[in-house]
Each structure stands twice: as structure tokens, then as C-alpha cells.
Tab-separated table of C-alpha atoms in Angstrom:
chain	number	residue	atom	x	y	z
X	1	MET	CA	5.295	-29.907	-2.649
X	2	THR	CA	6.316	-29.096	0.931
X	3	TYR	CA	5.361	-31.242	4.175
X	4	ARG	CA	2.226	-31.441	6.017
X	5	ARG	CA	1.999	-33.148	9.134
X	6	ALA	CA	-1.418	-34.130	11.342
X	7	ASP	CA	-1.106	-33.728	14.876
X	8	VAL	CA	-3.597	-35.263	17.448
X	9	ALA	CA	-5.054	-36.503	21.022
X	10	SER	CA	-4.194	-39.584	22.468
X	11	SER	CA	-5.256	-40.786	25.757
X	12	SER	CA	-2.371	-43.228	24.924
X	13	GLY	CA	0.002	-40.668	25.197
X	14	TRP	CA	0.968	-41.066	21.349
X	15	ARG	CA	0.819	-38.358	19.292
X	16	TRP	CA	1.733	-38.391	15.464
X	17	GLY	CA	3.922	-35.793	14.070
X	18	VAL	CA	3.757	-33.703	15.371
X	19	VAL	CA	-28.103	-5.776	31.193
X	20	LEU	CA	-31.525	-4.742	33.313
X	21	LEU	CA	-33.643	-1.332	33.153
X	22	THR	CA	-36.943	-1.405	34.702
X	23	ALA	CA	-39.792	0.982	35.027
X	24	VAL	CA	-41.644	1.431	38.479
X	25	VAL	CA	-45.309	1.911	38.067
X	26	GLY	CA	-48.258	2.009	40.749
X	27	CYS	CA	-49.140	3.239	43.666
X	28	GLY	CA	-49.230	6.601	42.556
X	29	ARG	CA	-44.951	6.289	41.810
X	30	GLU	CA	-44.138	8.040	37.826
X	31	THR	CA	-42.205	5.881	35.433
X	32	GLN	CA	-38.730	6.150	35.987
X	33	ALA	CA	-37.064	7.950	32.293
X	34	PRO	CA	-34.958	4.958	30.960
X	35	ALA	CA	-31.186	5.024	31.982
X	36	PRO	CA	-28.858	6.188	28.818
X	37	VAL	CA	-28.038	3.619	26.502
X	38	GLN	CA	-23.751	2.942	27.522
X	39	ASP	CA	-21.474	1.162	25.407
X	40	PRO	CA	-20.692	-2.262	26.959
X	41	MET	CA	-16.846	-2.035	26.602
X	42	GLU	CA	-17.134	1.821	27.938
X	43	ALA	CA	-18.644	-0.491	30.775
X	44	LEU	CA	-16.704	-2.756	31.791
X	45	GLU	CA	-13.784	0.019	31.051
X	46	GLN	CA	-16.058	2.016	33.806
X	47	GLU	CA	-16.681	-1.107	36.153
X	48	THR	CA	-13.023	-1.680	36.911
X	49	LEU	CA	-11.670	2.363	36.484
X	50	HIS	CA	-10.978	2.161	40.396
X	51	GLN	CA	-10.630	-1.007	41.415
X	52	PRO	CA	-7.847	-2.571	43.383
X	53	PRO	CA	-5.915	-5.157	42.181
X	54	PRO	CA	-6.538	-8.540	43.627
X	55	ALA	CA	-4.483	-9.290	46.739
X	56	GLY	CA	-1.167	-10.491	46.511
X	57	CYS	CA	-1.748	-10.037	42.631
X	58	THR	CA	0.341	-7.478	40.519
X	59	GLU	CA	-1.030	-5.600	38.166
X	60	ILE	CA	0.127	-6.033	34.504
X	61	THR	CA	-0.683	-4.440	31.023
X	62	LEU	CA	-1.738	-5.727	27.588
X	63	GLY	CA	-0.190	-4.466	24.975
X	64	GLU	CA	-1.520	-4.379	21.047
X	65	LEU	CA	-2.320	-8.190	19.869
X	66	GLU	CA	-1.853	-9.337	16.058
X	67	ASN	CA	-3.585	-12.240	14.387
X	68	GLY	CA	-1.852	-15.197	12.459
X	69	ILE	CA	-1.334	-13.309	8.748
X	70	GLU	CA	-0.129	-9.373	10.848
X	71	LEU	CA	2.658	-11.934	12.380
X	72	SER	CA	6.191	-12.372	10.266
X	73	PRO	CA	6.188	-14.812	9.801
X	74	VAL	CA	2.649	-16.137	9.392
X	75	ARG	CA	1.404	-17.851	12.141
X	76	TYR	CA	-2.057	-19.210	12.028
X	77	GLY	CA	-3.019	-21.371	14.930
X	78	GLN	CA	-5.357	-24.634	15.004
X	79	GLN	CA	-8.249	-21.741	16.337
X	80	PRO	CA	-8.286	-18.187	15.983
X	81	THR	CA	-5.042	-16.940	17.988
X	82	TYR	CA	-4.242	-13.270	18.794
X	83	ARG	CA	-0.275	-12.764	19.876
X	84	GLY	CA	1.407	-9.628	21.984
X	85	GLU	CA	3.077	-9.184	24.811
X	86	PHE	CA	2.462	-8.387	28.376
X	87	SER	CA	3.980	-5.657	30.116
X	88	ASN	CA	5.555	-5.888	34.144
X	89	LEU	CA	5.384	-9.848	34.071
X	90	GLY	CA	9.103	-10.515	34.995
X	91	ASP	CA	12.464	-9.935	33.292
X	92	PRO	CA	12.870	-6.406	31.513
X	93	ALA	CA	15.367	-7.994	29.353
X	94	VAL	CA	12.773	-10.743	27.914
X	95	ALA	CA	9.522	-10.623	26.333
X	96	ASP	CA	6.694	-11.794	28.226
X	97	SER	CA	4.004	-13.054	26.008
X	98	ALA	CA	0.880	-12.924	25.467
X	99	TYR	CA	-2.403	-14.649	23.941
X	100	ILE	CA	-5.892	-14.593	23.434
X	101	ARG	CA	-7.291	-17.618	21.718
X	102	LEU	CA	-10.537	-17.894	20.983
X	103	ASP	CA	-13.495	-21.191	19.184
X	104	VAL	CA	-13.864	-19.810	15.663
X	105	ASN	CA	-17.361	-19.555	16.368
X	106	THR	CA	-17.089	-17.318	19.223
X	107	ALA	CA	-20.174	-15.157	19.575
X	108	LEU	CA	-20.618	-11.377	19.724
X	109	GLY	CA	-20.969	-10.609	23.535
X	110	LEU	CA	-19.964	-11.380	27.139
X	111	HIS	CA	-18.257	-14.472	27.526
X	112	ASP	CA	-16.679	-15.400	31.409
X	113	LEU	CA	-13.297	-16.482	31.491
X	114	ALA	CA	-13.761	-18.253	34.735
X	115	ASN	CA	-15.886	-21.395	32.150
X	116	GLY	CA	-12.529	-22.135	31.196
X	117	GLY	CA	-11.166	-23.414	34.776
X	118	THR	CA	-7.743	-22.006	34.668
X	119	ASN	CA	-7.327	-24.791	32.200
X	120	LEU	CA	-5.646	-24.606	28.295
X	121	PHE	CA	-7.239	-27.670	27.473
X	122	SER	CA	-10.897	-26.741	27.923
X	123	CYS	CA	-11.330	-23.147	27.701
X	124	GLU	CA	-13.111	-21.621	24.310
X	125	GLN	CA	-12.205	-18.191	25.210
X	126	CYS	CA	-8.636	-18.065	26.831
X	127	VAL	CA	-6.573	-15.163	27.809
X	128	TYR	CA	-2.815	-16.979	28.568
X	129	GLY	CA	0.779	-15.881	28.563
X	130	TYR	CA	4.413	-16.925	29.300
X	131	GLN	CA	6.313	-14.923	31.477
X	132	ASP	CA	10.265	-14.299	30.469
X	133	ALA	CA	9.109	-16.822	27.496
X	134	GLY	CA	11.735	-18.519	26.280
X	135	ALA	CA	13.822	-18.675	29.264
X	136	SER	CA	14.674	-21.426	32.006
X	137	THR	CA	12.873	-18.818	34.802
X	138	ALA	CA	9.445	-19.108	32.251
X	139	LYS	CA	6.306	-19.009	33.988
X	140	THR	CA	2.931	-19.805	32.709
X	141	PHE	CA	-0.089	-18.021	33.783
X	142	VAL	CA	-3.852	-18.893	32.609
X	143	ALA	CA	-7.143	-16.758	33.329
X	144	GLU	CA	-8.975	-18.142	36.129
X	145	SER	CA	-11.698	-15.718	36.179
X	146	GLY	CA	-12.670	-12.530	34.382
X	147	LYS	CA	-14.339	-11.124	31.401
X	148	LEU	CA	-13.997	-10.851	27.548
X	149	PHE	CA	-15.928	-9.370	25.316
X	150	VAL	CA	-16.641	-10.101	21.535
X	151	ALA	CA	-17.958	-5.982	19.914
X	152	SER	CA	-17.330	-7.239	15.744
X	153	LYS	CA	-16.423	-9.414	14.363
X	154	VAL	CA	-15.038	-9.432	10.826
X	155	SER	CA	-14.217	-12.811	10.484
X	156	PRO	CA	-12.825	-15.489	13.383
X	157	GLN	CA	-9.122	-14.541	12.497
X	158	GLN	CA	-10.391	-10.631	12.702
X	159	THR	CA	-12.214	-9.193	16.131
X	160	ALA	CA	-12.104	-6.284	18.013
X	161	GLY	CA	-13.159	-6.647	21.780
X	162	ALA	CA	-11.813	-6.294	25.647
X	163	ILE	CA	-10.736	-7.976	28.635
X	164	ALA	CA	-11.717	-6.907	32.005
X	165	ASN	CA	-10.852	-7.993	35.838
X	166	VAL	CA	-8.680	-10.638	34.283
X	167	LEU	CA	-6.532	-12.853	37.309
X	168	LEU	CA	-4.228	-14.834	35.601
X	169	ARG	CA	-3.246	-17.415	38.115
X	170	GLU	CA	0.408	-19.297	37.831
X	171	SER	CA	0.318	-22.619	36.061
X	172	VAL	CA	1.854	-25.550	35.217
X	173	ALA	CA	1.046	-28.406	32.417
X	174	ALA	CA	-1.706	-30.933	32.899
X	175	PRO	CA	-3.288	-33.481	31.641
X	176	PRO	CA	-3.749	-33.673	28.769
X	177	LEU	CA	-0.383	-33.695	27.722
X	178	ARG	CA	0.241	-34.620	24.255
X	179	VAL	CA	-2.519	-33.140	22.134
X	180	PRO	CA	-3.101	-30.217	20.417
X	181	TYR	CA	-4.253	-28.759	23.372
X	182	THR	CA	-2.400	-29.727	25.814
X	183	GLY	CA	-3.770	-29.058	29.652
X	184	THR	CA	-3.168	-26.852	32.699
X	185	ALA	CA	-3.544	-26.228	36.274
X	186	PRO	CA	-3.577	-23.628	38.842
X	187	VAL	CA	0.090	-23.770	41.021
X	188	GLU	CA	-1.050	-24.308	44.785
X	189	GLY	CA	-0.064	-20.733	46.659
X	190	GLY	CA	1.522	-19.751	42.949
X	191	GLU	CA	1.726	-16.288	41.796
X	192	CYS	CA	-1.139	-14.343	39.822
X	193	ARG	CA	-1.216	-11.394	37.806
X	194	TRP	CA	-4.147	-8.763	37.126
X	195	ILE	CA	-5.610	-7.135	33.834
X	196	ARG	CA	-7.739	-4.174	34.715
X	197	PHE	CA	-9.107	-3.167	31.555
X	198	ALA	CA	-7.291	-3.824	27.713
X	199	LYS	CA	-8.979	-3.323	24.440
X	200	TRP	CA	-8.001	-5.607	21.286
X	201	SER	CA	-8.622	-5.398	17.606
X	202	THR	CA	-6.942	-7.784	15.457
X	203	ILE	CA	-9.795	-6.199	12.166
X	204	ARG	CA	-7.234	-5.090	9.109
X	205	PRO	CA	-8.563	-2.844	6.045
X	206	GLY	CA	-9.942	-4.779	3.578
X	207	GLY	CA	-10.488	-7.808	6.159
X	208	CYS	CA	-13.449	-10.366	4.852
X	209	ASP	CA	-14.461	-13.457	5.573
X	210	PRO	CA	-14.668	-16.284	2.843
X	211	ARG	CA	-16.735	-18.762	4.092
X	212	GLU	CA	-20.267	-18.958	2.820
X	213	GLY	CA	-22.885	-17.640	4.925
X	214	ALA	CA	-20.456	-14.881	6.404
X	215	LEU	CA	-22.088	-12.067	7.770
X	216	THR	CA	-19.684	-9.631	6.384
X	217	THR	CA	-20.965	-8.744	2.860
X	218	ILE	CA	-18.190	-8.660	-0.303
X	219	PRO	CA	-19.198	-5.158	-1.983
X	220	PRO	CA	-19.592	-5.163	-5.818
X	221	ASN	CA	-16.717	-5.669	-7.911
X	222	HIS	CA	-14.889	-7.280	-5.324
X	223	THR	CA	-13.704	-10.456	-4.718
X	224	CYS	CA	-13.056	-12.114	-0.952
X	225	VAL	CA	-9.864	-14.069	-1.227
X	226	ALA	CA	-8.976	-16.480	1.401
X	227	ASP	CA	-5.384	-15.997	3.350
X	228	ASP	CA	-5.490	-19.362	5.085
X	229	THR	CA	-5.749	-22.941	4.274
X	230	VAL	CA	-8.995	-23.632	5.627
X	231	GLY	CA	-10.534	-20.277	4.189
X	232	SER	CA	-11.790	-18.761	7.409
X	233	ASP	CA	-9.971	-15.537	7.130
X	234	GLY	CA	-9.726	-13.184	3.692
X	235	THR	CA	-8.594	-9.993	2.117
X	236	LEU	CA	-11.115	-8.107	-0.275
X	237	GLU	CA	-9.094	-7.499	-3.936
X	238	GLU	CA	-10.764	-5.226	-6.102
X	239	SER	CA	-11.906	-7.743	-9.829
X	240	LEU	CA	-11.638	-5.172	-12.602
X	241	GLY	CA	-11.744	-7.603	-15.049
X	242	THR	CA	-14.220	-10.285	-16.993
X	243	LYS	CA	-11.439	-13.392	-17.031
X	244	THR	CA	-12.791	-16.523	-15.470
X	245	GLN	CA	-11.389	-19.836	-14.677
X	246	GLY	CA	-8.031	-20.548	-15.976
X	247	GLN	CA	-7.644	-17.735	-17.487
X	248	ALA	CA	-3.443	-16.194	-17.091
X	249	CYS	CA	-4.102	-12.798	-15.239
X	250	THR	CA	-2.581	-9.734	-13.903
X	251	TYR	CA	-2.700	-8.916	-10.579
X	252	THR	CA	-1.586	-5.473	-8.555
X	253	PRO	CA	-0.499	-5.052	-5.300
X	254	ALA	CA	-2.199	-1.980	-2.663
X	255	ALA	CA	-0.303	0.887	-3.102
X	256	SER	CA	-0.500	1.520	0.543
X	257	GLU	CA	-1.777	-0.583	3.493
X	258	ASP	CA	-4.836	1.283	3.597
X	259	GLN	CA	-5.797	0.226	-0.175
X	260	LEU	CA	-6.937	-3.095	-1.818
X	261	ALA	CA	-4.463	-5.291	-4.232
X	262	SER	CA	-6.339	-5.442	-7.865
X	263	THR	CA	-6.728	-8.265	-10.496
X	264	ASP	CA	-8.309	-8.267	-13.901
X	265	CYS	CA	-10.333	-11.433	-13.153
X	266	ALA	CA	-14.098	-10.982	-12.715
X	267	PRO	CA	-15.767	-10.658	-9.385
X	268	GLY	CA	-15.443	-14.193	-7.559
X	269	TYR	CA	-12.488	-15.155	-8.893
X	270	ALA	CA	-9.208	-15.015	-7.797
X	271	CYS	CA	-5.807	-14.065	-9.490
X	272	SER	CA	-3.639	-17.058	-7.878
X	273	SER	CA	-0.290	-18.476	-8.276
X	274	ALA	CA	-1.386	-21.535	-5.441
X	275	TYR	CA	-1.627	-23.943	-7.737
X	276	ASN	CA	0.907	-22.722	-10.774
X	277	ASP	CA	3.962	-20.972	-11.432
X	278	THR	CA	2.141	-18.276	-13.050
X	279	ARG	CA	-0.934	-16.355	-12.303
X	280	GLN	CA	-4.316	-17.506	-13.270
X	281	CYS	CA	-8.129	-17.000	-12.242
X	282	LEU	CA	-8.982	-18.985	-10.072
X	283	ALA	CA	-13.133	-19.765	-8.499
X	284	THR	CA	-13.374	-18.624	-4.790
X	285	CYS	CA	-15.201	-21.522	-3.063
X	286	ASP	CA	-15.436	-22.558	0.481
X	287	PHE	CA	-14.992	-26.461	1.086
X	288	MET	CA	-17.074	-26.480	3.960
X	289	ALA	CA	-19.838	-25.567	2.012
X	290	ALA	CA	-23.057	-28.555	1.631
X	291	ASP	CA	-22.310	-27.015	-2.710
X	292	PRO	CA	-18.821	-25.461	-3.065
X	293	GLY	CA	-19.810	-24.418	-5.972
X	294	CYS	CA	-17.143	-25.021	-8.536
X	295	PRO	CA	-17.340	-25.381	-12.075
X	296	THR	CA	-17.262	-28.046	-13.657
X	297	GLY	CA	-14.012	-30.404	-13.873
X	298	THR	CA	-12.836	-28.865	-10.757
X	299	VAL	CA	-13.087	-29.212	-7.005
X	300	CYS	CA	-12.470	-26.846	-3.749
X	301	GLY	CA	-8.953	-26.898	-2.834
X	302	VAL	CA	-6.684	-25.339	-0.335
X	303	TYR	CA	-7.197	-21.559	0.186
X	304	GLY	CA	-10.832	-22.045	-1.076
X	305	LEU	CA	-9.953	-21.674	-4.670
X	306	CYS	CA	-11.509	-24.574	-7.776
X	307	ILE	CA	-9.030	-26.566	-9.578
X	308	GLU	CA	-8.701	-29.693	-11.101
X	309	GLN	CA	-7.777	-32.648	-8.988
X	310	SER	CA	-5.601	-33.346	-11.347
X	311	VAL	CA	-3.692	-30.142	-10.912
X	312	MET	CA	-3.430	-31.062	-7.093
X	313	GLU	CA	-2.309	-34.151	-7.530
X	314	PRO	CA	0.946	-33.965	-8.626
X	315	ILE	CA	2.353	-30.884	-6.301
X	316	GLY	CA	1.149	-33.457	-3.191
X	317	TYR	CA	-2.096	-33.063	-2.959
X	318	LEU	CA	-3.537	-36.289	-1.723
X	319	PHE	CA	-6.730	-37.847	-2.408
X	320	ASP	CA	-9.035	-41.169	-1.423
X	321	PRO	CA	-12.479	-42.302	-2.888
X	322	ALA	CA	-13.078	-43.046	1.003
X	323	LEU	CA	-16.243	-41.368	2.109
X	324	ILE	CA	-16.612	-39.909	5.875
X	325	GLY	CA	-16.664	-42.838	8.136
X	326	GLU	CA	-15.045	-45.295	6.025
X	327	THR	CA	-11.795	-46.845	5.759
X	328	CYS	CA	-8.972	-45.287	3.174
X	329	SER	CA	-7.296	-47.307	0.746
X	330	VAL	CA	-4.186	-45.039	2.467
X	331	ASN	CA	-2.614	-43.966	5.337
X	332	TRP	CA	-2.796	-40.542	4.899
X	333	ALA	CA	-4.085	-37.714	2.296
X	334	GLU	CA	-5.641	-34.369	2.379
X	335	PHE	CA	-9.286	-35.339	0.823
X	336	CYS	CA	-11.475	-37.915	1.079
X	337	GLY	CA	-15.113	-37.887	0.966
X	338	VAL	CA	-16.931	-35.953	-1.680
X	339	GLU	CA	-17.585	-32.103	-2.938
X	340	GLY	CA	-19.655	-30.751	0.243
X	341	ALA	CA	-18.339	-33.603	2.486
X	342	ARG	CA	-14.801	-33.701	3.032
X	343	GLY	CA	-12.438	-35.350	4.882
X	344	VAL	CA	-8.981	-36.222	5.507
X	345	CYS	CA	-7.939	-39.543	5.472
X	346	VAL	CA	-5.652	-40.385	8.783
X	347	ASP	CA	-4.317	-43.393	10.593
X	348	LEU	CA	-4.831	-43.307	14.061
X	349	THR	CA	-4.657	-47.381	14.594
X	350	ARG	CA	-1.576	-47.577	12.983
X	351	SER	CA	-2.972	-50.090	10.970
X	352	GLY	CA	-1.330	-49.270	7.910
X	353	HIS	CA	-5.190	-47.695	6.245
X	354	GLY	CA	-6.722	-44.401	7.585
X	355	THR	CA	-10.372	-43.472	8.119
X	356	CYS	CA	-11.616	-40.709	6.867
X	357	TYR	CA	-12.726	-38.149	9.240
X	358	ARG	CA	-15.020	-35.238	8.627
X	359	TYR	CA	-13.269	-31.404	8.296
X	360	ALA	CA	-14.137	-28.797	10.939
X	361	ARG	CA	-13.242	-25.205	11.249
X	362	ALA	CA	-14.207	-25.013	15.172
X	363	ARG	CA	-13.807	-27.650	18.914
X	364	SER	CA	-17.074	-26.690	19.023
X	365	GLU	CA	-18.188	-28.330	15.763
X	366	CYS	CA	-17.009	-31.575	17.034
X	367	GLY	CA	-19.197	-33.708	18.967
X	368	ALA	CA	-18.997	-35.300	21.880
X	369	GLY	CA	-16.301	-37.684	22.785
X	370	GLU	CA	-14.593	-36.271	19.639
X	371	GLU	CA	-11.526	-33.477	19.347
X	372	LEU	CA	-10.006	-31.372	16.891
X	373	GLY	CA	-6.763	-32.318	14.703
X	374	TYR	CA	-5.297	-30.520	12.256
X	375	VAL	CA	-3.177	-30.610	9.561
X	376	SER	CA	-0.368	-28.250	9.462
X	377	TYR	CA	0.629	-26.755	6.517
X	378	PRO	CA	4.355	-25.224	6.744
X	379	LEU	CA	4.562	-21.877	4.849
X	380	ALA	CA	7.284	-19.545	3.383
X	381	ASN	CA	9.819	-18.236	5.776
X	382	GLY	CA	9.516	-20.402	8.827
X	383	GLY	CA	5.812	-19.871	8.852
X	384	VAL	CA	2.865	-22.298	9.722
X	385	ASP	CA	-0.897	-22.469	8.833
X	386	ASN	CA	-3.273	-25.119	11.296
X	387	THR	CA	-6.200	-24.172	10.367
X	388	SER	CA	-7.341	-27.090	8.832
X	389	GLY	CA	-8.796	-28.823	11.112
X	390	TRP	CA	-10.957	-32.467	12.022
X	391	CYS	CA	-12.953	-34.348	14.171
X	392	TYR	CA	-11.978	-37.718	15.408
X	393	PRO	CA	-12.866	-39.910	18.287
X	394	ASP	CA	-10.843	-38.774	21.723
X	395	GLY	CA	-8.932	-41.580	23.142
X	396	LEU	CA	-7.795	-43.514	19.673
């Protein structure tokens, strides 16, 4: 089993491991005809079409963005993070990386990028990038102002939208420095870059949301199979058979990018090799749901799959009986609590015994005085999955 690590914030500097339409009426005046409805993204684009860059700023453009599973190797961030490149930023021989990071619960609609305060620690909707990424001349640029519009959302990792009138300010690292989300602050008199308008879409063919209560509907005779460990991003598979929990199955890959893979499992079951060398039908589940709904004798594990605890433990997934908030018998375990109220055991105080901290998918799901740590799962070919988050008291 590959080694996992947990990353957390610490005030002591320690880090373990790792629209308005009006009608005028009265006084003999006729009611005005309503203005034609305009697409919000078109309105944003028109708003900036003839706008000059802010004084002293260089206009740049944003290339195509990809989400975690579209990258090679796969790289899922602690929150949905879309990666691409800016143009016209620095040395043309060195890539200029571009990022949009959203909170898992970022809603459809318009968001003000000024709310982040040019600080990558505090922004829930973040636009930023690195000029000459990886070079000694690298510079960080973080959105100081602008608009971000989320037009559609299949899952937290699969969205489409636009940014407009985004001013990116040269920034440097600032406290907090050693946490899952490090801070930044603008450089006084620093350089600035400006994006007039840009669209993005990380929605892919067959994309779905594995979470319970998701807005997207699963078509008949299909199963939404999670692609990330926390089960917040998924891909549809055709379920063409009747096989259920534990039965050996056959998985047929998609013939093209626009088609779906198929299995001989019944709907609601994935043909998976996540826990064994051979594929078997495993019921899909959401371990964050009050009732994950797994078959008797199984638990909801990583990748939203039901499996026996006795199968998970020998391959390195540790369980502890402590409930949320209680002291664990070990300093580290991926699972504590019970079905419907799961957490992770982490020893933040170095006492030798961890505390069972509740799992969460979003920073916005953590309470006042809490921060979102994460379990880091290394993937094949150098990939990483940091989507399994958990809330803990900040300052420990």
C-alpha cells in the first residue's frame, strides 16, 4: 500500500509530513418594454470589450484549463484547482502557469475576486499564476480585483465559466507560510497584469458527480464512478449487466473520448480493481452521507466504493474505533468514527495518540477557528490526490 500523509496548518510553524430591469409607470408615461435578456457571460465580455488595461498593467491572456484528472500525471488539489498557462507574462522560453481555484461549494453565479484580498490563504475563488514558473526569476501574481462567473457545474471539479477585468498583482509569500493554503501579500509598487476576458470549461464527456444529493442526474443503466479518493468527481459508465457486490466483472474501456466505458455490473455498481488485482462489482457510495447505503458487512471506503473493512486493513487502510472528537488509540488512521460520521486520526500535538477529526470536502464546511487539512494519496506515475479533507482546530 502506498504511503499517505496529512498536511495541516500550525500557528507555531510546524507542519506534519507534508441584474436591474425597471418599468416606468404613471404621469401619462407608458410602461417601457423589457430589455432583451442577455447571456451573463456575453454581458461580461461586452463589458470589457473596449476597456483599456489599468494604468501600468500589461494585458495577458489565459489558455485552456484542465482539472485534476485531465492532467498527466493526475493531480487533484485540496480544493478544485484548474491549471493552464498565461501568455505574454514573462520569458517566452519559460512556461507561465495559470490557476483558478474554487471552494468545493462555490455556487453558480458571479463572484467578486476582490474578496480574497490578494491573499491565496483567504480567497475562496482564486485566480493566480507564476511568471517563469520554476526559474530563479519566477514571480507570483494574484488577483487583486475582477469578476469570476460560474455558468455551469457538473461536479466541483467540472465547471464552466468566465473571468473578466481581472487585475493580477505581483505578490510574495506572507503568513501563514506552512499550511495547506499558504498566504500571499501584494508587493508595494509591484508589477501588474490584466486579463480582459477569458472563458474556461473543465466539463468532460460523461462527467458526473458521485456525491449524494448531487444536482446532476444519473441516466438509467449507468453508474457514476468516482475518480478521486473523496468521491467529488466522477465519470459515467454504462452498466449493462446484473452482477452485484463481490462478483467478478468485465470492464470495457471507452472506444473513443466521446464514448463511455461499459461493464457487466448492475447499475449502482462499479467494476473496480481498487482493492484487488482482479475486478469485482462494488456498490458505489458516499462516505460523507448520513447513510452511505453499503451492503451489510461492508463499509464505504476511498473512491466511494463499498468493501469489507477486513479487505482494506491488510493493504494499509487503518481504522480506529474512536468517534469524532475522541482520542484515538493510534497516532494515525485513515478512518475513525462510524458509517455516516467518519473522520481521520491525526496526532497534531505529538502525544502519541491522534484525535478523530471529522472529514469534510470543503474549507467552507469547516467552522470558525477551524482549517481544512488533507490526506495526500500518491498516485501512479507521480500523480497525487489531496481531495480527502478534514476539519481541525487551527493553531494546533
